[in-house]
mmCIF file of C-alpha atoms in Angstrom:
data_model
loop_
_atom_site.group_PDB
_atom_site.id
_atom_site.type_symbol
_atom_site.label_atom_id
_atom_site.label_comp_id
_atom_site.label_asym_id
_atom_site.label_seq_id
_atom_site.Cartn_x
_atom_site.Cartn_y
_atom_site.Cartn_z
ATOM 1 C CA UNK A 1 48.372 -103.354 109.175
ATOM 2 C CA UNK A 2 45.928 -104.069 106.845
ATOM 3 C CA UNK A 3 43.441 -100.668 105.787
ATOM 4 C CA UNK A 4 39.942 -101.062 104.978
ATOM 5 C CA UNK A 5 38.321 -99.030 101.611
ATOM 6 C CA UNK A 6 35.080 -97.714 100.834
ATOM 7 C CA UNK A 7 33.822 -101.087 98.609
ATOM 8 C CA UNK A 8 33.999 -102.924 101.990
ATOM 9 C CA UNK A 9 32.678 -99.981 104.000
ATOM 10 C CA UNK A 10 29.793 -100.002 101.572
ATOM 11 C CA UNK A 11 29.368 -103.797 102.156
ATOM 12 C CA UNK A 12 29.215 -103.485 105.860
ATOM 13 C CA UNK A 13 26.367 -101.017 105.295
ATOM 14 C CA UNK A 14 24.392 -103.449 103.076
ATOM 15 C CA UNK A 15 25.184 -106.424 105.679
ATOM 16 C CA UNK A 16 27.496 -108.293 102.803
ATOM 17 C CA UNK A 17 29.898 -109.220 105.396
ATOM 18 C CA UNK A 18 30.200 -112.525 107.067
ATOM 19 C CA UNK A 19 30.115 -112.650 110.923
ATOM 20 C CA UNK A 20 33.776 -113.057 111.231
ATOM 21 C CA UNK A 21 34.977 -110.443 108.502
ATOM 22 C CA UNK A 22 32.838 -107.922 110.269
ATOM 23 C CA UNK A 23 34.290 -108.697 113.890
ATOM 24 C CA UNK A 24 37.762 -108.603 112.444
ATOM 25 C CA UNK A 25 36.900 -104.626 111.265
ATOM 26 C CA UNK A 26 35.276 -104.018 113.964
ATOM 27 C CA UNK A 27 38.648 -104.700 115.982
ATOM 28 C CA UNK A 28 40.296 -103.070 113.494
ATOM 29 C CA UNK A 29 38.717 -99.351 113.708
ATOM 30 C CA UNK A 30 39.340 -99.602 117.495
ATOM 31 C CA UNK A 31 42.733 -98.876 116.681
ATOM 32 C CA UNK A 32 43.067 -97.639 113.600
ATOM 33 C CA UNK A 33 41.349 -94.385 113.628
ATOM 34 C CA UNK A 34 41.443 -93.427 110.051
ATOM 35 C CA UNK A 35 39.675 -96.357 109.028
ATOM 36 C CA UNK A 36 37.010 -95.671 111.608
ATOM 37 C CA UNK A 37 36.151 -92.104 109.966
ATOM 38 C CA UNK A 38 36.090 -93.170 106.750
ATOM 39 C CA UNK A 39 33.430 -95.772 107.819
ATOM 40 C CA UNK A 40 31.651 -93.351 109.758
ATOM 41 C CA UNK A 41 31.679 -90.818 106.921
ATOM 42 C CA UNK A 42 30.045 -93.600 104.881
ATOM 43 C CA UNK A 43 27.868 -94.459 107.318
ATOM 44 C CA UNK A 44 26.908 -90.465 107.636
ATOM 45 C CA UNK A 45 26.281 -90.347 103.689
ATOM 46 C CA UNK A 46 24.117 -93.376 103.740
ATOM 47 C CA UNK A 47 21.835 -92.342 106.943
ATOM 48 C CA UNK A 48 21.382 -88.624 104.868
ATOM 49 C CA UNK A 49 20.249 -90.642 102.023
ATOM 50 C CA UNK A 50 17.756 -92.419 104.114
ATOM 51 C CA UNK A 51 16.016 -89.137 105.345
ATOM 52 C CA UNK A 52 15.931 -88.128 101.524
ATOM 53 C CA UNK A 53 12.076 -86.402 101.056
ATOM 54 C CA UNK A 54 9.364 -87.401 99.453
ATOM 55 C CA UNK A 55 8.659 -85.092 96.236
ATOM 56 C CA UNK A 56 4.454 -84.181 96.714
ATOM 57 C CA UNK A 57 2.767 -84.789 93.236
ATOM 58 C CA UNK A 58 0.292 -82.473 92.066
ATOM 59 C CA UNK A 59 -2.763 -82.097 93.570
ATOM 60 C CA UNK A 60 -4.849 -82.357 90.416
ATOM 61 C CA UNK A 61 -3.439 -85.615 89.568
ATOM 62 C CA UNK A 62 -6.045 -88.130 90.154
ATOM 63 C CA UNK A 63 -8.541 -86.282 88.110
ATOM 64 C CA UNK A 64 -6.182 -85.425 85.298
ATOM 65 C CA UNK A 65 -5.396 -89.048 84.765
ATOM 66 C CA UNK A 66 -9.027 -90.364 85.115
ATOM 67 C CA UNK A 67 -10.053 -87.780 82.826
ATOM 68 C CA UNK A 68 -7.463 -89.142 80.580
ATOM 69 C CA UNK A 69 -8.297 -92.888 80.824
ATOM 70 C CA UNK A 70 -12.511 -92.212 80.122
ATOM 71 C CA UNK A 71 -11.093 -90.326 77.209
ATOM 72 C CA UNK A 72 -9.457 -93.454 76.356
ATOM 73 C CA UNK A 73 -12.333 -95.158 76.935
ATOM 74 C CA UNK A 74 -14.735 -93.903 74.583
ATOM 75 C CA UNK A 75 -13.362 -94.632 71.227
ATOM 76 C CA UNK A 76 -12.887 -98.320 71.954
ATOM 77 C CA UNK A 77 -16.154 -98.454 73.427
ATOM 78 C CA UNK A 78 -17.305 -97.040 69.841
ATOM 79 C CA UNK A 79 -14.709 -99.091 68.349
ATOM 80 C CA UNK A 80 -16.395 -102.187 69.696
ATOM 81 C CA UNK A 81 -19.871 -101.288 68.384
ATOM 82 C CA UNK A 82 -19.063 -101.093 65.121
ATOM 83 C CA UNK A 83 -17.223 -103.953 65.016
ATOM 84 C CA UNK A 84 -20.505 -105.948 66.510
ATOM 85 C CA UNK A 85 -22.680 -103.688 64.262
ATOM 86 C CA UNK A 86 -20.455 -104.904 61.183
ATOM 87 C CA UNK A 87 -20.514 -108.742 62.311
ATOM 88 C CA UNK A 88 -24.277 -108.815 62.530
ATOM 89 C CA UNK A 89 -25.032 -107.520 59.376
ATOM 90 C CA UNK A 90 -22.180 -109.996 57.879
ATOM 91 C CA UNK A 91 -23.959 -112.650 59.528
ATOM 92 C CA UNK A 92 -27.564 -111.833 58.656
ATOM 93 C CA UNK A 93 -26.449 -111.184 54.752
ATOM 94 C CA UNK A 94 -24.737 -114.751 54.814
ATOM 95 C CA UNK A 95 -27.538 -116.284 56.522
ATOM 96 C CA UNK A 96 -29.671 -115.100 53.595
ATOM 97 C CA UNK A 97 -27.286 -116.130 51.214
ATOM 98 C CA UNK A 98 -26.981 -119.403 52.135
ATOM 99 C CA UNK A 99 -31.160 -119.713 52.829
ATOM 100 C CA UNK A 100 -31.500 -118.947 49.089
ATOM 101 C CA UNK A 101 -28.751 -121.324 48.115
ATOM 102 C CA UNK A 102 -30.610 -124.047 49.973
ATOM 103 C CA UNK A 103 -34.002 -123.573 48.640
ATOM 104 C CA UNK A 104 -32.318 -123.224 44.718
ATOM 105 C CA UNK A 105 -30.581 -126.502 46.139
ATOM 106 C CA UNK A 106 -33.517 -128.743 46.972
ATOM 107 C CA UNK A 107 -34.838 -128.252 43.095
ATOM 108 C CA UNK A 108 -31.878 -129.491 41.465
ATOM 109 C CA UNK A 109 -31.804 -132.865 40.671
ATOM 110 C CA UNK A 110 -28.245 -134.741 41.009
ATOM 111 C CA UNK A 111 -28.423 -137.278 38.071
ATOM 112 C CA UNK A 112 -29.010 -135.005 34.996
ATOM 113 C CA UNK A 113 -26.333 -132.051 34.729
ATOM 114 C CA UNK A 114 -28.423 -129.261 34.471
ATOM 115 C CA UNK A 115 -27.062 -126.023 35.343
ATOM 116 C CA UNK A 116 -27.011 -124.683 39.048
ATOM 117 C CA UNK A 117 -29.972 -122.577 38.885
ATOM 118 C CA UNK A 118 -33.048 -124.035 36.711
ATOM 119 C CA UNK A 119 -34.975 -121.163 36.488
ATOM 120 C CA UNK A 120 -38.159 -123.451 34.542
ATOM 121 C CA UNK A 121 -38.796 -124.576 37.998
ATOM 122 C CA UNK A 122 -38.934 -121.580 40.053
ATOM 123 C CA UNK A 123 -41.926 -120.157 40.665
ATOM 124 C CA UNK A 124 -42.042 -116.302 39.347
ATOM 125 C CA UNK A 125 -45.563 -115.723 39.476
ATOM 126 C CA UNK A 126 -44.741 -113.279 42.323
ATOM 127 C CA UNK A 127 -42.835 -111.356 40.072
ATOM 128 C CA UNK A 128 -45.922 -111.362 37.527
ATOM 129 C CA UNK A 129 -47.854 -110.070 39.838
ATOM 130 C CA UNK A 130 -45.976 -107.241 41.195
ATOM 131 C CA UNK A 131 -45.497 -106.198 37.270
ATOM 132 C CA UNK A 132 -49.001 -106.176 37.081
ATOM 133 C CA UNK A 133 -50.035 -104.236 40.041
ATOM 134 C CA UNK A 134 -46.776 -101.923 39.181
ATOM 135 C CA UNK A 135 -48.514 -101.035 35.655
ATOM 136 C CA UNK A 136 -52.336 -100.581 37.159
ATOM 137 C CA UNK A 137 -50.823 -98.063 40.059
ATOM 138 C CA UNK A 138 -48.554 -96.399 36.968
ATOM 139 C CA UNK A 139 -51.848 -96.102 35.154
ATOM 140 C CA UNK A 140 -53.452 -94.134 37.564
ATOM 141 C CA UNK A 141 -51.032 -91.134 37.286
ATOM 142 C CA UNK A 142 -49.486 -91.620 33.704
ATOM 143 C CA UNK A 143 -52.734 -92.682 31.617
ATOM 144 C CA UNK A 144 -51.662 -91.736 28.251
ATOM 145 C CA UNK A 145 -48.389 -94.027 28.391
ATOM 146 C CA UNK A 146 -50.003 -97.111 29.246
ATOM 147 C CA UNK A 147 -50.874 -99.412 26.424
ATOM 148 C CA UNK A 148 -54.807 -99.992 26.000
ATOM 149 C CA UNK B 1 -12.993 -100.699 105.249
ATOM 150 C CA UNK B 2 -9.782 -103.402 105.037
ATOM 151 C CA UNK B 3 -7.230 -102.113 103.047
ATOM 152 C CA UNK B 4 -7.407 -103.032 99.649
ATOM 153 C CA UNK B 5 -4.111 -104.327 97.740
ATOM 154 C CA UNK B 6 -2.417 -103.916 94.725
ATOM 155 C CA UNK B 7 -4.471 -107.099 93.117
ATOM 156 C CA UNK B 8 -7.770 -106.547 95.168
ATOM 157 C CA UNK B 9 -7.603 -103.026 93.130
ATOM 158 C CA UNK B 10 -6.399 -104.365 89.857
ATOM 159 C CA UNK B 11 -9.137 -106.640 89.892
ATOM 160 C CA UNK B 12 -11.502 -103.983 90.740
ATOM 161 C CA UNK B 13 -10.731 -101.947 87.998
ATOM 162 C CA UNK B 14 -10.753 -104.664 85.248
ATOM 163 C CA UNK B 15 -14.157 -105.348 86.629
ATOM 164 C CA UNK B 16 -15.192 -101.806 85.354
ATOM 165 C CA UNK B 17 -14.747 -99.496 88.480
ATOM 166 C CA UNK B 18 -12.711 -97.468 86.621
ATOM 167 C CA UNK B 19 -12.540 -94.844 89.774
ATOM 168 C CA UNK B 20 -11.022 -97.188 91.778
ATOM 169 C CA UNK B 21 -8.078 -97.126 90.003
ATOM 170 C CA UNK B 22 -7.348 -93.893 92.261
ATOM 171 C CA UNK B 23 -6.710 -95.499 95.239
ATOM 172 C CA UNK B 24 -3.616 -96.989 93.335
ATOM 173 C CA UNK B 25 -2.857 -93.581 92.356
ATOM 174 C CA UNK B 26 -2.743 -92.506 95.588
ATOM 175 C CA UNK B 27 -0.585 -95.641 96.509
ATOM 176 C CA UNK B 28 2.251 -94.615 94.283
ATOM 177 C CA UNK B 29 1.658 -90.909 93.116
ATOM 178 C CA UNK B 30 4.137 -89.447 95.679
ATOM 179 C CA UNK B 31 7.116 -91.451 95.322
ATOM 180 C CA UNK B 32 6.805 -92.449 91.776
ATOM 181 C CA UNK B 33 7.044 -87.987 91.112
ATOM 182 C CA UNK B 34 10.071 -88.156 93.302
ATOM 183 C CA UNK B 35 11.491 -90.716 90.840
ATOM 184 C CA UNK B 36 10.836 -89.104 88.062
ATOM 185 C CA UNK B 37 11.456 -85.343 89.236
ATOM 186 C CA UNK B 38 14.850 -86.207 89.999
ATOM 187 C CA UNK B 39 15.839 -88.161 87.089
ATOM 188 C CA UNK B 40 14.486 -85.213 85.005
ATOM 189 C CA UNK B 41 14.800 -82.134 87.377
ATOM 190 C CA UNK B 42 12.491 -80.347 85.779
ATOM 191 C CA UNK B 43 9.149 -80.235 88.178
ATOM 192 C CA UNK B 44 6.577 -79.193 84.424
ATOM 193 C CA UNK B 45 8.197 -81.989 82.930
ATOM 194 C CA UNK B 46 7.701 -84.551 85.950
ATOM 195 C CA UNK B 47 4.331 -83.949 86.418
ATOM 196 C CA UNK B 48 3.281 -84.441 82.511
ATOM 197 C CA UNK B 49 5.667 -87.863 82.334
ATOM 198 C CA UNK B 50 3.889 -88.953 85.938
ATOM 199 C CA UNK B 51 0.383 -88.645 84.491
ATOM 200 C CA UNK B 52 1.695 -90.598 81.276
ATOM 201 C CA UNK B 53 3.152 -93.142 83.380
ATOM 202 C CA UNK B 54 -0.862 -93.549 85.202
ATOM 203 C CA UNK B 55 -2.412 -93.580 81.562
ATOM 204 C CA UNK B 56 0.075 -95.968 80.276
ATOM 205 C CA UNK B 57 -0.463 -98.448 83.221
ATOM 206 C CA UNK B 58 -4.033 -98.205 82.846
ATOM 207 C CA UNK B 59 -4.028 -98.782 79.608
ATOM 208 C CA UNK B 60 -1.538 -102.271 79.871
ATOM 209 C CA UNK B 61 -3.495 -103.414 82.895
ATOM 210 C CA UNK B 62 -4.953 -106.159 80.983
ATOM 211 C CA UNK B 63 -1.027 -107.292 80.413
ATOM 212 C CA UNK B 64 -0.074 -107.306 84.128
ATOM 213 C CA UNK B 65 -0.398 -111.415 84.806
ATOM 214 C CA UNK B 66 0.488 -110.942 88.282
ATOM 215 C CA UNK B 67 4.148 -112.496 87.938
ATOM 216 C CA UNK B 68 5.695 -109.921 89.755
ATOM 217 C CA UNK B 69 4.552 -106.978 92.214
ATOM 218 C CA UNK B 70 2.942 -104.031 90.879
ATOM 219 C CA UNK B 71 5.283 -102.074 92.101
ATOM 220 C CA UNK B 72 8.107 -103.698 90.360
ATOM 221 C CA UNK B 73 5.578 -103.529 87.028
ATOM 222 C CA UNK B 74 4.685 -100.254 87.237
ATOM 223 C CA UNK B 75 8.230 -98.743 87.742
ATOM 224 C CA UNK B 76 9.555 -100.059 84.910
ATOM 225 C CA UNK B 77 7.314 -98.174 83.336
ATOM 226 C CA UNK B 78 7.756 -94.904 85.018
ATOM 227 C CA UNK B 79 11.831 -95.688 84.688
ATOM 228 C CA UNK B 80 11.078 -96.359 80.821
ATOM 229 C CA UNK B 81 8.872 -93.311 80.453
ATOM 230 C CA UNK B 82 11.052 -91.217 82.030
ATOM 231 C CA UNK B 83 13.995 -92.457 80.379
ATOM 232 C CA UNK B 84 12.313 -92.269 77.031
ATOM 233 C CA UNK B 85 11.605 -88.233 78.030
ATOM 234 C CA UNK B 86 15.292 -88.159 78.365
ATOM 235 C CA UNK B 87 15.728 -89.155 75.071
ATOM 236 C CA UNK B 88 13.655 -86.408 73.788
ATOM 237 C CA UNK B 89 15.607 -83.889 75.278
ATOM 238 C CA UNK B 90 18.823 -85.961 75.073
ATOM 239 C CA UNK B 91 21.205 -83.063 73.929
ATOM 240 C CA UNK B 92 20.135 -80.570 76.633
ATOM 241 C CA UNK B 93 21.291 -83.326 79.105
ATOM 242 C CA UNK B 94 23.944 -85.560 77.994
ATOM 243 C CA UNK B 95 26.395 -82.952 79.773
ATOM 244 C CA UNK B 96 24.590 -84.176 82.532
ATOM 245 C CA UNK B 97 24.851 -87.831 81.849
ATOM 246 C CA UNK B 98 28.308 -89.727 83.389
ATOM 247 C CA UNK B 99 29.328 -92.378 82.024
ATOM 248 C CA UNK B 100 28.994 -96.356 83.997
ATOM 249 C CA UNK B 101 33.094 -96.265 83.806
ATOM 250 C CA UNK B 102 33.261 -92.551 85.682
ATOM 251 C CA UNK B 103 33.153 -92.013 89.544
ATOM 252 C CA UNK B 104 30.605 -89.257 90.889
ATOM 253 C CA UNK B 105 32.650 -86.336 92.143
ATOM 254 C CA UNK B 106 30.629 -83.607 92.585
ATOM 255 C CA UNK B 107 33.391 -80.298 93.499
ATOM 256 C CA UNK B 108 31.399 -77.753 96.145
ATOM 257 C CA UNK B 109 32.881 -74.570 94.898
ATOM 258 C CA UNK B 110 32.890 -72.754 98.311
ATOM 259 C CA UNK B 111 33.898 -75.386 100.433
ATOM 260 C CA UNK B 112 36.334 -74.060 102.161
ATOM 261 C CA UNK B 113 35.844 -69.926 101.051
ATOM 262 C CA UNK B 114 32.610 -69.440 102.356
ATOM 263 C CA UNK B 115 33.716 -70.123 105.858
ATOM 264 C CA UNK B 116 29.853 -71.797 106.907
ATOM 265 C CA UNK B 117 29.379 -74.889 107.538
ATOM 266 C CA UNK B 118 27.020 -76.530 105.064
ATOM 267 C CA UNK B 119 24.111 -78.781 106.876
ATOM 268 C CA UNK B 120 24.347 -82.184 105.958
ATOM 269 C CA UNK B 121 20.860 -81.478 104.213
ATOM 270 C CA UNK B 122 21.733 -78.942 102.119
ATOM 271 C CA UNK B 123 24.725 -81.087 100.806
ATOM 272 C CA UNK B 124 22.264 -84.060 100.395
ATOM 273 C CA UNK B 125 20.081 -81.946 98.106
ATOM 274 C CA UNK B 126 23.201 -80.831 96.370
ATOM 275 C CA UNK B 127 24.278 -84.190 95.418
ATOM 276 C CA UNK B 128 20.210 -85.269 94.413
ATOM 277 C CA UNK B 129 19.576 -82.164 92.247
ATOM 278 C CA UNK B 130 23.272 -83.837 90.523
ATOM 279 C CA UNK B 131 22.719 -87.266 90.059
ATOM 280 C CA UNK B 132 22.388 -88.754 86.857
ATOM 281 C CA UNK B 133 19.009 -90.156 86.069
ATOM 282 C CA UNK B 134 20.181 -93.737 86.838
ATOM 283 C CA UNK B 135 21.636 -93.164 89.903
ATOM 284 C CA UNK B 136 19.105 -90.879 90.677
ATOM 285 C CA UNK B 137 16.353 -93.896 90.179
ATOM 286 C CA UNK B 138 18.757 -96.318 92.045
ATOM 287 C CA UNK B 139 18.615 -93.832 94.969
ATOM 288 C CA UNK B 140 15.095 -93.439 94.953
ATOM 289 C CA UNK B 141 13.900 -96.823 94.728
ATOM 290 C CA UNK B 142 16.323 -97.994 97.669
ATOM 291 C CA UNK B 143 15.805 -95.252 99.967
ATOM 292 C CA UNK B 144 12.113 -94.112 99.312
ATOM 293 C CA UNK B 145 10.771 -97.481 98.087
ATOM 294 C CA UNK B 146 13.108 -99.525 99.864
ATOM 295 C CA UNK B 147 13.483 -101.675 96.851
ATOM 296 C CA UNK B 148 15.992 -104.513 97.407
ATOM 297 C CA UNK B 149 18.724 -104.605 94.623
ATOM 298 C CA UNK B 150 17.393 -107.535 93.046
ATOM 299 C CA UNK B 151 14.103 -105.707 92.504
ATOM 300 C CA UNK B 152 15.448 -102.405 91.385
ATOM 301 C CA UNK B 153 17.860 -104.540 88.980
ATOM 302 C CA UNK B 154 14.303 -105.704 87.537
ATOM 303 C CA UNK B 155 13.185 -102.448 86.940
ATOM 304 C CA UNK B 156 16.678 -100.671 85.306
ATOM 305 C CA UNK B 157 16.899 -103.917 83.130
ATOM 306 C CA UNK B 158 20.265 -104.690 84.205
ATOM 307 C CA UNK B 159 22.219 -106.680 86.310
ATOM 308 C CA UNK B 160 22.919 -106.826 90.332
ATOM 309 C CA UNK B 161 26.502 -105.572 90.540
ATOM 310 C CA UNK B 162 25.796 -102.595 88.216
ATOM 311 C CA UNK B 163 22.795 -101.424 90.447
ATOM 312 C CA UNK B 164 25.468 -102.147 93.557
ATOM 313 C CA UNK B 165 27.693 -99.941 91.383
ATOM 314 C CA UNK B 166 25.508 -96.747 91.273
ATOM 315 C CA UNK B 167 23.998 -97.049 94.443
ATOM 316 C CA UNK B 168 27.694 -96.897 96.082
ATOM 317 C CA UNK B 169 28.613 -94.491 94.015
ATOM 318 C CA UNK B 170 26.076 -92.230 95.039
ATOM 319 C CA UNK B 171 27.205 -92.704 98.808
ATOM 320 C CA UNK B 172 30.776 -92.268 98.240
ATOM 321 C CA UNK B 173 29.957 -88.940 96.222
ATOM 322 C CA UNK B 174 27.701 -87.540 99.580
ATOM 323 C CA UNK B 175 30.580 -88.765 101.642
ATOM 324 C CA UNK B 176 33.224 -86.763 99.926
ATOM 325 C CA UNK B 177 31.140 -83.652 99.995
ATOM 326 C CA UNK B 178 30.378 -84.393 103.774
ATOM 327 C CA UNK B 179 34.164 -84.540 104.138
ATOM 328 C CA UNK B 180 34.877 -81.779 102.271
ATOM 329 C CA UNK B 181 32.840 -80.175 104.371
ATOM 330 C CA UNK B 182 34.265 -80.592 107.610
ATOM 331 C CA UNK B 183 31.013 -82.370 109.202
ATOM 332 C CA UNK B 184 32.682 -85.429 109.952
ATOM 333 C CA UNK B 185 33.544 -83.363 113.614
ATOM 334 C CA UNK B 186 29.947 -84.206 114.353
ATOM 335 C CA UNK B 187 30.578 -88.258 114.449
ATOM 336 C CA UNK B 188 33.518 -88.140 116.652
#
């Protein structure tokens, strides 16, 4: 007579046996009754493990984690605003870079190689000026220093 | 209300209601410490690994494409988590730790001294508070979560016949203690 083990026992419980396996056990353990315990006994172990309890997590869960994540949160947050902070001012200092490289562009002229920058044909007046309105306010405190 | 799920939350969240992420706390809190407290069995060291696990799934929520459930997603990282907590403390428990080749065979001391009858519940806790962390997840994940073997496969990172392996394992261990026992009067 052919004896059953516990690999097929535990295949019967998953429902890994084919209709005509299973009816062939099945008409075995009606008359052998070793087999039958020893598939019962399985079958006893595996319904215990279904009523196995659920483990409650802590009450204070939920608000430990959230507090946790906004934690989180912050830093990027900051993170982030720096980063824009840092990309604006990039962009506004190239934007002024390339503003004064176009306006020294339009006064060269292509066909003679003069240098880059022809500073004969920039207008510095402004630069006059605030010289001379630098040495008339320097005057007022400092008298003595300022030539006649 | 309808019932919100997983992706209905998921999507709430990433839309910046950041407090809605509790209601999949809630979802998965209870099982998910199960998992965990019995792969570690130690109930301080659950809790802290549990709240990691939220933090970390929060945090890689931007990651999760959708592919697979959340469920699956977010227990490989509580089985990761865990396992990597293991591996803090892996000295104190590789006594603990059985090897894939080795059966489960957990002896009952005063099976047959003490003269009473254990419950079958008391002998089911006996052979939880004993399992290995991978059987223990394997247990928990069928049972509790009613994962199918594919899924929990997915989670464990390994193949089909080796979560098969564990998972009868674990049975034929409660069954020999049951026997041992004498309780098997009770199915006749």
């Amino acid at each position: 007579m052919k004896h059953y083990n516990d690999e097929f026992f535990n295949k019967m419980i998953d429902g890994e046996v084919d209709d005509s396996t299973r009816r062939e056990f099945l008409h075995h353990i009606s008359e052998c009754k070793n087999c039958e315990l020893e598939y019962l006994l399985l079958q006893k172990a595996h319904n215990s493990f279904q009523k196995i309890q659920i483990e409650e997590a802590p009450p204070t869960l939920n608000m430990m984690v959230l507090k946790r994540i906004s934690r989180v949160v912050k830093p990027s947050e900051g993170g982030k605003k720096f980063f824009i902070g840092m990309l604006i001012g990039l962009t506004t200092m190239l934007l002024i870079l390339f503003g004064y490289a176009f306006e020294v562009g339009k006064t060269l002229d292509p066909k003679d190689q003069k240098p880059l920058i022809d500073f004969s044909k920039i207008d510095l007046s402004f630069l006059q000026e605030f010289l001379n309105s630098f040495k008339s306010f320097s005057a007022v405190f400092t008298p003595n220093l300022v030539e006649p | 209300m309808a019932k919100l799920d997983d992706l209905e939350i998921i999507e709430s969240v990433r839309r910046g209601n950041v407090s809605d992420y509790s209601l999949l706390i809630d979802r998965y809190k209870h099982k998910a410490f199960s998992m965990i407290f019995r792969m570690l069995k130690n109930r301080m060291d659950a809790e802290e690994v549990l709240q990691d696990c939220f933090v970390k799934a929060y945090n890689n929520l931007k990651s999760f494409k959708g592919d697979s459930l959340f469920s699956t997603w977010f227990y490989r990282i509580v089985y990761n988590t865990t396992l990597s907590r293991i591996g803090m403390k892996k000295r104190q428990i590789e006594e603990m730790m059985l090897s894939i080749g080795e059966e489960l065979d957990f002896e009952d001391p005063d099976a047959d001294t003490s003269g009473r009858k254990k419950e079958e519940k008391e002998l089911l806790n006996r052979v939880i508070e004993k399992l290995p962390p991978n059987y223990a997840a394997v247990i928990n994940l069928f049972y509790l979560e009613e994962m199918s073997c594919e899924e929990i496969s997915v989670i464990l990172n390994t193949g089909v016949p080796n979560v098969k392996v564990l998972l009868h394992r674990s049975r034929n261990a409660l069954k020999k203690l049951i026997k041992e026992n004498n309780l098997e009067d009770e199915l006749r």
